[in-house]
PDB file of C-alpha atoms in Angstrom:
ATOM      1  CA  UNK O  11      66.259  27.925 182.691  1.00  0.00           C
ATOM      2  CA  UNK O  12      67.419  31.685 183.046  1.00  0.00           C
ATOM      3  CA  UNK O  13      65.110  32.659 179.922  1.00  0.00           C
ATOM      4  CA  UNK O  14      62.244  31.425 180.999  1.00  0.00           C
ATOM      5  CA  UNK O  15      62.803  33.197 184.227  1.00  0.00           C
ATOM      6  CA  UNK O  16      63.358  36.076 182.630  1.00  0.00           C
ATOM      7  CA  UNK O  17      60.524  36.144 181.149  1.00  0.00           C
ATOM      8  CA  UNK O  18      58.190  35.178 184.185  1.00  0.00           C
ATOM      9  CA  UNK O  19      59.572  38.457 185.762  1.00  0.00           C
ATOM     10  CA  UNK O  20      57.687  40.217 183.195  1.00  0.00           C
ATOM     11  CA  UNK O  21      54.286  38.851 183.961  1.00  0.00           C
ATOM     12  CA  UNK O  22      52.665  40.306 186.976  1.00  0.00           C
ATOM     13  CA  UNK O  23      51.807  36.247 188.517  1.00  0.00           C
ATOM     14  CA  UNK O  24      50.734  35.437 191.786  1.00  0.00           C
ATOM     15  CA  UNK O  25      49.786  38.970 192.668  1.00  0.00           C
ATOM     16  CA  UNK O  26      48.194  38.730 196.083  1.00  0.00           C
ATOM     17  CA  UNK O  27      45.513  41.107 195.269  1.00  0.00           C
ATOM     18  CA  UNK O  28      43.378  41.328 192.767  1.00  0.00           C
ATOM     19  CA  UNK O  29      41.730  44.767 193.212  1.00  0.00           C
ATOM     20  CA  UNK O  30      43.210  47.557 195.163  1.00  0.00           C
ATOM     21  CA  UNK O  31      41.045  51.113 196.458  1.00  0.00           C
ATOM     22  CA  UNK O  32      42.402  54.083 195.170  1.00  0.00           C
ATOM     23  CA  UNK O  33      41.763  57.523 197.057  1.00  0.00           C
ATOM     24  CA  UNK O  34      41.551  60.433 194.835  1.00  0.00           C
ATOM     25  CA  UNK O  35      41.408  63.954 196.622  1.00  0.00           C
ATOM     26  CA  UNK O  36      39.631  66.688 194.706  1.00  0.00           C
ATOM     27  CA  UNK O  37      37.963  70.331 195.991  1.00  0.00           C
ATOM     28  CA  UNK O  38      38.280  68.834 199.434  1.00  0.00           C
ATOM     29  CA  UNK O  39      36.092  66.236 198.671  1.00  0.00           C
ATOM     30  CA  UNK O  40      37.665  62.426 198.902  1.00  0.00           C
ATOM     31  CA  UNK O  41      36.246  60.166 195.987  1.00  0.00           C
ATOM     32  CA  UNK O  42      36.896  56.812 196.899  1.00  0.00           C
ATOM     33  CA  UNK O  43      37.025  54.307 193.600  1.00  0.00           C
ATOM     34  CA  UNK O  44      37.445  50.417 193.195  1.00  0.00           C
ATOM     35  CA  UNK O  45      40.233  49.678 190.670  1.00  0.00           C
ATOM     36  CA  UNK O  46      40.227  45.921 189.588  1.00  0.00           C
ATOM     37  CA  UNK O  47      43.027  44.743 188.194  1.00  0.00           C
ATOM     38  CA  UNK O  48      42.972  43.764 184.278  1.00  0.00           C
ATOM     39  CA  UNK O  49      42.432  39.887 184.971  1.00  0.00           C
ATOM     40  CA  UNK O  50      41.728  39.865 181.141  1.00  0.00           C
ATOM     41  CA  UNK O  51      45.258  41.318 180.235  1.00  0.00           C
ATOM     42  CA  UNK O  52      47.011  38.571 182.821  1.00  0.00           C
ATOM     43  CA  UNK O  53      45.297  35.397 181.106  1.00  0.00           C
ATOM     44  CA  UNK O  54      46.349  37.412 177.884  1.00  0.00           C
ATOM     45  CA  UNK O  55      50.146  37.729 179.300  1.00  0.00           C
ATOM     46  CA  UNK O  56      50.149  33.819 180.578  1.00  0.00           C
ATOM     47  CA  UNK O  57      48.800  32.683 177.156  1.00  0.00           C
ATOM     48  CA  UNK O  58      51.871  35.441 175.516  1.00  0.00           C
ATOM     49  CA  UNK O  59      54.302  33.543 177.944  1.00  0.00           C
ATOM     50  CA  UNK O  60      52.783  30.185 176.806  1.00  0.00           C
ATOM     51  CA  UNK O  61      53.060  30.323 173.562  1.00  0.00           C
ATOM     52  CA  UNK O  62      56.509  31.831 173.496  1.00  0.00           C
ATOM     53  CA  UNK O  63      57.793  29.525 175.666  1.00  0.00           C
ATOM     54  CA  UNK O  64      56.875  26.802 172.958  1.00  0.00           C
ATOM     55  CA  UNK O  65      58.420  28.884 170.033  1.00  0.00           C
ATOM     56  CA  UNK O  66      62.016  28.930 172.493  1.00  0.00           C
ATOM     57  CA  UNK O  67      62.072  25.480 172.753  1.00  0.00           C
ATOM     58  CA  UNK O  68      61.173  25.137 169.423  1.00  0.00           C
ATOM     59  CA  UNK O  69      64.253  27.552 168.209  1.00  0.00           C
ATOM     60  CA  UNK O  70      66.691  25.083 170.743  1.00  0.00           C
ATOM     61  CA  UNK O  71      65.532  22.519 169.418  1.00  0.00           C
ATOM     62  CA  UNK O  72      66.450  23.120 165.772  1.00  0.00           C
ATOM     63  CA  UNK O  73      69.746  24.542 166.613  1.00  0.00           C
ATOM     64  CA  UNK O  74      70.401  21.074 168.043  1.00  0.00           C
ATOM     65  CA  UNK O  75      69.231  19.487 164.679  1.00  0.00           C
ATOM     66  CA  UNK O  76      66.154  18.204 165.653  1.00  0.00           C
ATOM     67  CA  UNK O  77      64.180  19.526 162.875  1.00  0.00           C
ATOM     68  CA  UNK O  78      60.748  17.256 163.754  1.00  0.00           C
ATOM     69  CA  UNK O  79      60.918  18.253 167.672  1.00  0.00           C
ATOM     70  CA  UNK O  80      61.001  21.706 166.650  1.00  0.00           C
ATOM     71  CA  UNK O  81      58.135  21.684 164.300  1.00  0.00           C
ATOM     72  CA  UNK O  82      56.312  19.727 167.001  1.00  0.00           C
ATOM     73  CA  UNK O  83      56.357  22.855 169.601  1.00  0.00           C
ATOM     74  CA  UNK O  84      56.181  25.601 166.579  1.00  0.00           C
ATOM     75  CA  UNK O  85      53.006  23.536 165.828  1.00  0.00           C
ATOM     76  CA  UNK O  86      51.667  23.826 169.459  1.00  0.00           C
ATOM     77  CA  UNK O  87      52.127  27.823 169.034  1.00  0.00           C
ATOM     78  CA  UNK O  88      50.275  27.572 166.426  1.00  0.00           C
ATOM     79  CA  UNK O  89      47.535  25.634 168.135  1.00  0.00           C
ATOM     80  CA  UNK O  90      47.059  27.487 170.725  1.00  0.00           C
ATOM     81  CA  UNK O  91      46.550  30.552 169.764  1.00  0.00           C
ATOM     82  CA  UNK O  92      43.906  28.597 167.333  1.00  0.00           C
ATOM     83  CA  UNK O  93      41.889  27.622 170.653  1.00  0.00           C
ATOM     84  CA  UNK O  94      42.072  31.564 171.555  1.00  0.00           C
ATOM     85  CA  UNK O  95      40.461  32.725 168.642  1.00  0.00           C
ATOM     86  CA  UNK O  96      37.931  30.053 168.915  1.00  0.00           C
ATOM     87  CA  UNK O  97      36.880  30.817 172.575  1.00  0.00           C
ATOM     88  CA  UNK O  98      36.722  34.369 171.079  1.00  0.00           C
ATOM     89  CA  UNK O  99      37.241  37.015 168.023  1.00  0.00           C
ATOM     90  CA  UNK O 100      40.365  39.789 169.210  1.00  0.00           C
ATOM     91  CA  UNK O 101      38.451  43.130 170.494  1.00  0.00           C
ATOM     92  CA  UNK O 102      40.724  44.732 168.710  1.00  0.00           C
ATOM     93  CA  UNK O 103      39.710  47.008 165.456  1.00  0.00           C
ATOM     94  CA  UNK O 104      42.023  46.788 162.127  1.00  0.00           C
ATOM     95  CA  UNK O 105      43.932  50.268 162.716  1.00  0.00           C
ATOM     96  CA  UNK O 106      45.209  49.182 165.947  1.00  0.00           C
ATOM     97  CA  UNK O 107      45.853  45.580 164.709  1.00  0.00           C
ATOM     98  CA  UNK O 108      47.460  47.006 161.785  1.00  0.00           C
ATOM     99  CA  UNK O 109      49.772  49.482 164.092  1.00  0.00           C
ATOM    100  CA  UNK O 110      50.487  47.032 166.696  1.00  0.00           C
ATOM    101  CA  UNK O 111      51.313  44.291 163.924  1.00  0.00           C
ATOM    102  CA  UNK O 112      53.513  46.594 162.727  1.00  0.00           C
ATOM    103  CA  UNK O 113      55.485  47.622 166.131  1.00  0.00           C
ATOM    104  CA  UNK O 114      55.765  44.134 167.075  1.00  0.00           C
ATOM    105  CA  UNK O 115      57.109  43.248 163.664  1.00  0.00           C
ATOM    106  CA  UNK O 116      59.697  45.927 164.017  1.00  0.00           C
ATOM    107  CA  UNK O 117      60.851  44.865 167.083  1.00  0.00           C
ATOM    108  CA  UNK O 118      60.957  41.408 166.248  1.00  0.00           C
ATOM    109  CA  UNK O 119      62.814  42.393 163.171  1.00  0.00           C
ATOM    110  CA  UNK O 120      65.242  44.580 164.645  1.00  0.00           C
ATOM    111  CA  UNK O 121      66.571  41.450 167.270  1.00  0.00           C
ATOM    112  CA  UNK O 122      66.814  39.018 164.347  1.00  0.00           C
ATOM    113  CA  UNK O 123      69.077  40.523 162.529  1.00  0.00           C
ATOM    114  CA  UNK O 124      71.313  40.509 165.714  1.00  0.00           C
ATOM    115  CA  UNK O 125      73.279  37.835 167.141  1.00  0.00           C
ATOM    116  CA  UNK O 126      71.002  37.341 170.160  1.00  0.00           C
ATOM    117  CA  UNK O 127      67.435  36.417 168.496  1.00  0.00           C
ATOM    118  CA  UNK O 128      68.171  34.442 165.395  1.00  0.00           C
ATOM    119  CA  UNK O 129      70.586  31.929 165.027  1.00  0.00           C
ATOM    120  CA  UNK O 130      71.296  29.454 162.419  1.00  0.00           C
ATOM    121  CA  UNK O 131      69.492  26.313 162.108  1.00  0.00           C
ATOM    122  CA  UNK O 132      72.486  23.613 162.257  1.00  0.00           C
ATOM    123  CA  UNK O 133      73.030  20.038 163.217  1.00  0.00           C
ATOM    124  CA  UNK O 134      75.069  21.367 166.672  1.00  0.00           C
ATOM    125  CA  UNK O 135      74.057  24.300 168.819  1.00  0.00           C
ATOM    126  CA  UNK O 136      76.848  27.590 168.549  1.00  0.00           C
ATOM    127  CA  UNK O 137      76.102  27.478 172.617  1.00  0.00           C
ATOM    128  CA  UNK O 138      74.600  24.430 174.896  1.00  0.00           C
ATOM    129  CA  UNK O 139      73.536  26.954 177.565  1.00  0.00           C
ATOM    130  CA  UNK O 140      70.360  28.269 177.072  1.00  0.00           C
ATOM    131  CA  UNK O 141      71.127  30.751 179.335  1.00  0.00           C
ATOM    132  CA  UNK O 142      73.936  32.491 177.203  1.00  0.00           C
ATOM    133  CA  UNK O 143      71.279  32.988 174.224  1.00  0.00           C
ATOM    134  CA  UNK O 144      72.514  36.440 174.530  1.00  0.00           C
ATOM    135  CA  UNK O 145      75.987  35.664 172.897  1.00  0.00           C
ATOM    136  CA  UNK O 146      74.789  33.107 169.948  1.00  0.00           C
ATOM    137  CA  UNK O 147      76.889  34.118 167.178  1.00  0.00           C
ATOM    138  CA  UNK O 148      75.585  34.015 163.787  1.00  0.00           C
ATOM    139  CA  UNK O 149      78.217  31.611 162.646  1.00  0.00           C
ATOM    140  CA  UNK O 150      76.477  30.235 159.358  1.00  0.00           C
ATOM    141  CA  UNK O 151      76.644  32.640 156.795  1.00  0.00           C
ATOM    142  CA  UNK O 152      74.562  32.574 153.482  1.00  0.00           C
ATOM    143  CA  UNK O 153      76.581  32.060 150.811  1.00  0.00           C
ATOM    144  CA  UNK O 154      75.198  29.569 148.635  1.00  0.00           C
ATOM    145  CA  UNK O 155      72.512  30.709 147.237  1.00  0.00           C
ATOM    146  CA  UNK O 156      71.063  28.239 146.229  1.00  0.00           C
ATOM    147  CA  UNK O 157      69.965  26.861 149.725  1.00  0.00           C
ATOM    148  CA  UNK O 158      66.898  28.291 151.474  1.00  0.00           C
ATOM    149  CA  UNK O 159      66.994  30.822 154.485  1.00  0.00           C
ATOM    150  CA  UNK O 160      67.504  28.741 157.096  1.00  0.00           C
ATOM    151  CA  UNK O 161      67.343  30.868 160.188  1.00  0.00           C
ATOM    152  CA  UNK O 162      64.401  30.846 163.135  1.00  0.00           C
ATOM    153  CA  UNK O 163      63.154  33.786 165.074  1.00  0.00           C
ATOM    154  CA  UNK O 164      62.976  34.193 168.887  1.00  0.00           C
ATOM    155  CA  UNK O 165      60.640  36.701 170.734  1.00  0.00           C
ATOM    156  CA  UNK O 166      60.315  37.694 174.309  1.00  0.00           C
ATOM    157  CA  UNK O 167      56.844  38.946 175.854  1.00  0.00           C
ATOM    158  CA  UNK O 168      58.786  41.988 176.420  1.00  0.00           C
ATOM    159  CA  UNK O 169      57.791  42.190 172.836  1.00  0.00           C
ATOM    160  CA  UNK O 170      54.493  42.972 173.417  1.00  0.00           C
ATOM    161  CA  UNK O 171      55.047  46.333 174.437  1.00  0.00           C
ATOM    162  CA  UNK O 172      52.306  48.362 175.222  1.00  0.00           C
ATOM    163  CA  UNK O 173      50.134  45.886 172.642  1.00  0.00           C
ATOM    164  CA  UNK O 174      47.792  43.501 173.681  1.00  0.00           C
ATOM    165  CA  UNK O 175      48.118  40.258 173.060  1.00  0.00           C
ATOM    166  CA  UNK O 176      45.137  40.308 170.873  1.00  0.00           C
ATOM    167  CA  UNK O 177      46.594  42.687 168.954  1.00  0.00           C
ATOM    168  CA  UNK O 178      49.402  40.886 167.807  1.00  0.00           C
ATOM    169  CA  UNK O 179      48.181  37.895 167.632  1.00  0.00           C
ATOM    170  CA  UNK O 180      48.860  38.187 163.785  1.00  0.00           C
ATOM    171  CA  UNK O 181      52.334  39.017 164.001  1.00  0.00           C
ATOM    172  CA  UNK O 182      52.926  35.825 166.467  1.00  0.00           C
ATOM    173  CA  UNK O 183      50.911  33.330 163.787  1.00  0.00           C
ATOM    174  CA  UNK O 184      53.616  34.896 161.019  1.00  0.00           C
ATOM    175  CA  UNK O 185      56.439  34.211 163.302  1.00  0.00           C
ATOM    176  CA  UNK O 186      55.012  30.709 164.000  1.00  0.00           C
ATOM    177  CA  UNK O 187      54.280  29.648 160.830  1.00  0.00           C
ATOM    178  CA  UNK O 188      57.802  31.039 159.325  1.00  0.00           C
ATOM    179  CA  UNK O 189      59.348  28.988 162.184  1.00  0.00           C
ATOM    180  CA  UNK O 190      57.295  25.709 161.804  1.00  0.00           C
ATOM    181  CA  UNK O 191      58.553  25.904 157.545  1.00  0.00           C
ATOM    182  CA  UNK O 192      61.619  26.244 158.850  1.00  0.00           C
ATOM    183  CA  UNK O 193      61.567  22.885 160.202  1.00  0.00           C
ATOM    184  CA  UNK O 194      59.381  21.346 157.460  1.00  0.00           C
ATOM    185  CA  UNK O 195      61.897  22.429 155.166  1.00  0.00           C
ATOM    186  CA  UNK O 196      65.274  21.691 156.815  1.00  0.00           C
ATOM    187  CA  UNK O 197      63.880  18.349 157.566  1.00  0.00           C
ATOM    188  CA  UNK O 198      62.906  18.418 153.693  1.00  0.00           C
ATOM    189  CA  UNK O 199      66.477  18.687 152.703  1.00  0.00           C
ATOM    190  CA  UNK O 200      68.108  16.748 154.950  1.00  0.00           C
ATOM    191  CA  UNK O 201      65.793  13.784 154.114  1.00  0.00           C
ATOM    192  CA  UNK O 202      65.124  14.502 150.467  1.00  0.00           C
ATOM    193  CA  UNK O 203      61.294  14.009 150.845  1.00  0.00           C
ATOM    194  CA  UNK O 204      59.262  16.451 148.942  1.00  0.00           C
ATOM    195  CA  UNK O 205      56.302  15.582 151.227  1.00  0.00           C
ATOM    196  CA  UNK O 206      58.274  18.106 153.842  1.00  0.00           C
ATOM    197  CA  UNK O 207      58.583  20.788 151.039  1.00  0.00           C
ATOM    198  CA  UNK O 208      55.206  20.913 150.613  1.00  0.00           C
ATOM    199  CA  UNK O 209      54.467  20.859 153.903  1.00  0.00           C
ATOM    200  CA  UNK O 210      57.137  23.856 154.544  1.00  0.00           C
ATOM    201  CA  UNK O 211      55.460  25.628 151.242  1.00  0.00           C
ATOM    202  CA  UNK O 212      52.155  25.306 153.057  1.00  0.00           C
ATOM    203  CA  UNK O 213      52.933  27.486 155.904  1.00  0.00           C
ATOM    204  CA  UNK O 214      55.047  29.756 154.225  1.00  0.00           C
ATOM    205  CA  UNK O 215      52.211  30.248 151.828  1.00  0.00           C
ATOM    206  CA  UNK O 216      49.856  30.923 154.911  1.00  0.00           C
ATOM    207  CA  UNK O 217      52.443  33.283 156.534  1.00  0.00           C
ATOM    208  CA  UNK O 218      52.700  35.688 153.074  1.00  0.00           C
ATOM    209  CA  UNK O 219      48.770  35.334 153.432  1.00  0.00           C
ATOM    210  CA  UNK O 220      48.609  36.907 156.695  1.00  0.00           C
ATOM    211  CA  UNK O 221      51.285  39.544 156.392  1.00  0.00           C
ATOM    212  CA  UNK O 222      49.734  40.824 153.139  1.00  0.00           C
ATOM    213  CA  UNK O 223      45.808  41.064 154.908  1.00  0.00           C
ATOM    214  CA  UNK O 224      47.294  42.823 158.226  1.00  0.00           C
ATOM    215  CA  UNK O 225      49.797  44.798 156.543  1.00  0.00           C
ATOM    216  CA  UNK O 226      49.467  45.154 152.571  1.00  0.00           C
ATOM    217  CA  UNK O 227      52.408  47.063 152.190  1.00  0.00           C
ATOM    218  CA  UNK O 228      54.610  45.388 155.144  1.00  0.00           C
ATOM    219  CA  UNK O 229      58.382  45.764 153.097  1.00  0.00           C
ATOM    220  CA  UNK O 230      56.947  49.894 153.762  1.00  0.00           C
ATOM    221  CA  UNK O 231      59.007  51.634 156.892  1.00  0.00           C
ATOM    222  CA  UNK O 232      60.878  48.611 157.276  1.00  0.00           C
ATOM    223  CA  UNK O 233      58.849  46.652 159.328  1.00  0.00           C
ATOM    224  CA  UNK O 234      59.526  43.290 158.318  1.00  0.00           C
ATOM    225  CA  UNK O 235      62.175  42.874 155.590  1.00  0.00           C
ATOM    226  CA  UNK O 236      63.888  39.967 157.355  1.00  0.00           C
ATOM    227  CA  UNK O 237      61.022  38.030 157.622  1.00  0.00           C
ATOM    228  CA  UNK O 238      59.377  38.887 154.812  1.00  0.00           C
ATOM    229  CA  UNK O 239      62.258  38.192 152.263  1.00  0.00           C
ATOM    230  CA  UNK O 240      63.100  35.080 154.156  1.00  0.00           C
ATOM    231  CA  UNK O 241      59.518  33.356 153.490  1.00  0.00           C
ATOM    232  CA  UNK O 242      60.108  34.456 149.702  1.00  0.00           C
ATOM    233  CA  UNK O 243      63.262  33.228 149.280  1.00  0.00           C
ATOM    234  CA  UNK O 244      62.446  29.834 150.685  1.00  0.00           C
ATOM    235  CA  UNK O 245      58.761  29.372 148.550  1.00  0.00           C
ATOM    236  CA  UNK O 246      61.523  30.107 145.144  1.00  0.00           C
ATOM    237  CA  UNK O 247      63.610  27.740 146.895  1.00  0.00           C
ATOM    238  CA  UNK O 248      60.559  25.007 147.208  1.00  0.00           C
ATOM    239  CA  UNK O 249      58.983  26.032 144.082  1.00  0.00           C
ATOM    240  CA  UNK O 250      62.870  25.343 142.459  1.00  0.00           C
ATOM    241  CA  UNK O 251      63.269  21.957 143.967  1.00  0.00           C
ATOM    242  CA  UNK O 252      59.518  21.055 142.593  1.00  0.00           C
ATOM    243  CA  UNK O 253      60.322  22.220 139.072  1.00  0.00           C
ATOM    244  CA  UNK O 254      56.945  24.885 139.703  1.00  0.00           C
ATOM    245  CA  UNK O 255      58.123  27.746 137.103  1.00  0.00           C
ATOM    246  CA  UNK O 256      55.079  29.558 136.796  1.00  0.00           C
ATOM    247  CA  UNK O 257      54.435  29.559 140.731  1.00  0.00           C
ATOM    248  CA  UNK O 258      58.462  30.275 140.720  1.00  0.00           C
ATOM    249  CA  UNK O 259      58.451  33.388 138.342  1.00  0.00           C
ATOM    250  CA  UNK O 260      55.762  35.219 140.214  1.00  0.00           C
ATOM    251  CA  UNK O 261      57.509  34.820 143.981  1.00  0.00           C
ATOM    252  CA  UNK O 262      60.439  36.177 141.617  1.00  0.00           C
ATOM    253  CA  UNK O 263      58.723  39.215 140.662  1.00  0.00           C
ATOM    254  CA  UNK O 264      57.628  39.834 144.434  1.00  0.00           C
ATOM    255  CA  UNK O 265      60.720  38.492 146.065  1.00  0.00           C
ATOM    256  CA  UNK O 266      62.638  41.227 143.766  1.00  0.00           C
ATOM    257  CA  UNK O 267      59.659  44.260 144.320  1.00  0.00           C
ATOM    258  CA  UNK O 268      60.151  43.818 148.238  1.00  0.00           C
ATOM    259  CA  UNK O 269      64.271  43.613 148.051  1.00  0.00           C
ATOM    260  CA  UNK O 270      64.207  47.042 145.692  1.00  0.00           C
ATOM    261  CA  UNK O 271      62.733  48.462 148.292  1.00  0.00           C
ATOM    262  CA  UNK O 272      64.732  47.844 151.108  1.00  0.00           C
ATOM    263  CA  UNK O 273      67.743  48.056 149.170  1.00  0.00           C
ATOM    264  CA  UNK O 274      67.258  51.512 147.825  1.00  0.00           C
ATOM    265  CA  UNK O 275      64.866  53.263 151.222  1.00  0.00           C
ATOM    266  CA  UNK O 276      65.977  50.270 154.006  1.00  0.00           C
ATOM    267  CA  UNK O 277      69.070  48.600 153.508  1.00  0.00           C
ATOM    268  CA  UNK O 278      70.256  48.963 156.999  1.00  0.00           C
ATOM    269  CA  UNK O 279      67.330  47.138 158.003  1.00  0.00           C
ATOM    270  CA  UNK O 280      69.736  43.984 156.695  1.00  0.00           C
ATOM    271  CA  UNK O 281      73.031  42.703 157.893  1.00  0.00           C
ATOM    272  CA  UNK O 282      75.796  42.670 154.772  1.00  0.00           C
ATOM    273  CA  UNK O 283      75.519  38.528 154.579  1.00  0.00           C
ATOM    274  CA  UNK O 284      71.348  38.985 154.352  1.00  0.00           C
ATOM    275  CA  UNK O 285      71.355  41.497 151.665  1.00  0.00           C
ATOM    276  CA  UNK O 286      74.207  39.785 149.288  1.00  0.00           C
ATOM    277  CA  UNK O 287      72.226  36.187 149.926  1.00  0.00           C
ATOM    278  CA  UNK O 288      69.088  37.964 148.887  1.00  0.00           C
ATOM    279  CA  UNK O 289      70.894  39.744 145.973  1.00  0.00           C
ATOM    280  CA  UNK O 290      72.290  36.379 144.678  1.00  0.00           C
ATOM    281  CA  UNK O 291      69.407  34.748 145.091  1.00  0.00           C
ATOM    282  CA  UNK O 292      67.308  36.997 142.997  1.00  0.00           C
ATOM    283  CA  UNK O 293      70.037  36.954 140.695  1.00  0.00           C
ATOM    284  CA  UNK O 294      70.315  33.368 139.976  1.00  0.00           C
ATOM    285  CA  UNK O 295      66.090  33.229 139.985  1.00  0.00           C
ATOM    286  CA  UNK O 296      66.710  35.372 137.085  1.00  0.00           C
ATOM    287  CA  UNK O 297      68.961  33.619 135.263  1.00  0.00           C
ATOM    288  CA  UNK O 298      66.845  30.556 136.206  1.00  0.00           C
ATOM    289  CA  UNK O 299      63.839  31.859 134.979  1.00  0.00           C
ATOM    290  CA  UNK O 300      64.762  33.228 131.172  1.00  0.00           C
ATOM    291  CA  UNK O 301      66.622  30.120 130.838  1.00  0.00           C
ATOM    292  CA  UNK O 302      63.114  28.455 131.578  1.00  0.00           C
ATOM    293  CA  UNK O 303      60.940  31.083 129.595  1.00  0.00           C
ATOM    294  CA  UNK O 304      63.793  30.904 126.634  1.00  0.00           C
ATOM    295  CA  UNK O 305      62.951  26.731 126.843  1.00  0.00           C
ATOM    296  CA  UNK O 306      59.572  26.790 126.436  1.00  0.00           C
TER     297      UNK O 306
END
């Protein structure tokens, strides 16, 4: 597939060295120094490529409606990069988890909210070709609010920047977990089994969880509106279905504290059919909850 070879370009693999001798001249004298290549940083890059990999064939697979095969390789991710913080803690302190979170986030957010790294989640794919991800159109718009967010989020390993892959590893769990609700709840709907709703609820809950102890402000120099309103509008959306009103009325309070904010300091962070679905939703979880509060 042309993405995945894309991507392999990236990774330095197969290099047919692994340490090279670097001459440095200096006051006539000639230091000669051993310079081994970051073997640590290409098991980091293969594991990157690994586990994005799973999250692309997770995003094809729910464009093509299969909700379950999706969640199947979001789930994967998500164990994998389990086993690599069990083999070992990041070596990474919180300031530059925190900053790299918050790059990768930004990138990530600034591609989804083009036509080339989110697409709608639908029962036929915009495109078969994997190869022409580039032109996926977003051809489901939000207008009912009443449904949930149903988009998924692709990243490259160009996304890791100048990170390291320990780094982010926080930012790829939220992407994962987002993702992997995705499918829970899709499959949720389609079905009508609440058992998927909760199951969706679960990792959305876990995503908000994560975003809030790397980042506490993370709606702040829009970094991750998209994402982050997307998880809250699809817990109100669970917590709706499931009749939860108290649970419901305070992801309405934080669902409309984050959307003030990028509204009023980062509303180009949002395409126009993302901010009026978030604006309608909030409005009819208003109208939703003081009919409830007026009821009891």
């Amino acid at each position: 597939m042309k993405i995945i070879c894309r991507m392999m370009q990236l990774l330095p693999f197969g290099s047919p060295s692994s340490q090279t001798t670097l001459l440095v001249s200096r006051d006539s004298h000639t230091t000669e120094f051993e310079v081994t290549s970051n073997s640590t940083k290409l098991v980091q890059q293969e594991m990157a490529f690994q586990i994005f990999s799973l999250n692309d064939n997770g995003v094809v697979a729910m464009q093509q409606g299969n909700y379950a095969e999706g969640g199947r390789f979001f789930l994967q991710g998500l164990d994998s990069i389990r086993q690599i913080l069990e083999t070992k803690a990041p070596a990474v302190s919180d300031s530059e988890r925190a900053t790299a979170f918050c790059s990768f986030a930004a990138s990530l957010t600034s591609k989804a909210i083009g036509s080339e790294a989110c697409c709608a989640v639908g029962p036929k794919p915009h495109h078969t070709a994997l190869e022409n991800r580039t032109s996926w159109q977003l051809e489901q718009q939000h207008e009912d609010a009443f449904d949930f967010f149903a988009r998924v989020f692709l990243v490259s390993a160009s996304d890791l920047g100048q990170s390291s892959f320990d780094a982010i590893l926080g930012a790829v769990c939220v992407l994962l977990l987002f993702n992997a609700g995705v499918a829970f709840h899709a499959d949720g709907v389609q079905t009508g089994r609440s058992k998927m709703l909760l199951k969706a609820y679960k990792f959305y809950e876990k995503a908000v969880s994560i975003v809030q102890q790397e980042h506490p402000s993370p709606w702040e120099a829009g970094k991750l509106p998209l994402v982050y309103l997307s998880v809250l509008a699809n817990m109100a959306h669970i917590q709706s279905e499931l009749f939860e009103s108290d649970a419901l009325h305070q992801t309405q309070l934080l669902l409309e504290k984050v959307l003030n904010c990028v509204v009023h300091r980062f509303s180009a962070a949002l395409e126009a059919h993302e901010l009026r679905f978030f604006l309608i939703k909030l409005m009819l979880l208003n109208c939703q909850t003081s009919i409830q509060a007026a009821a009891a």
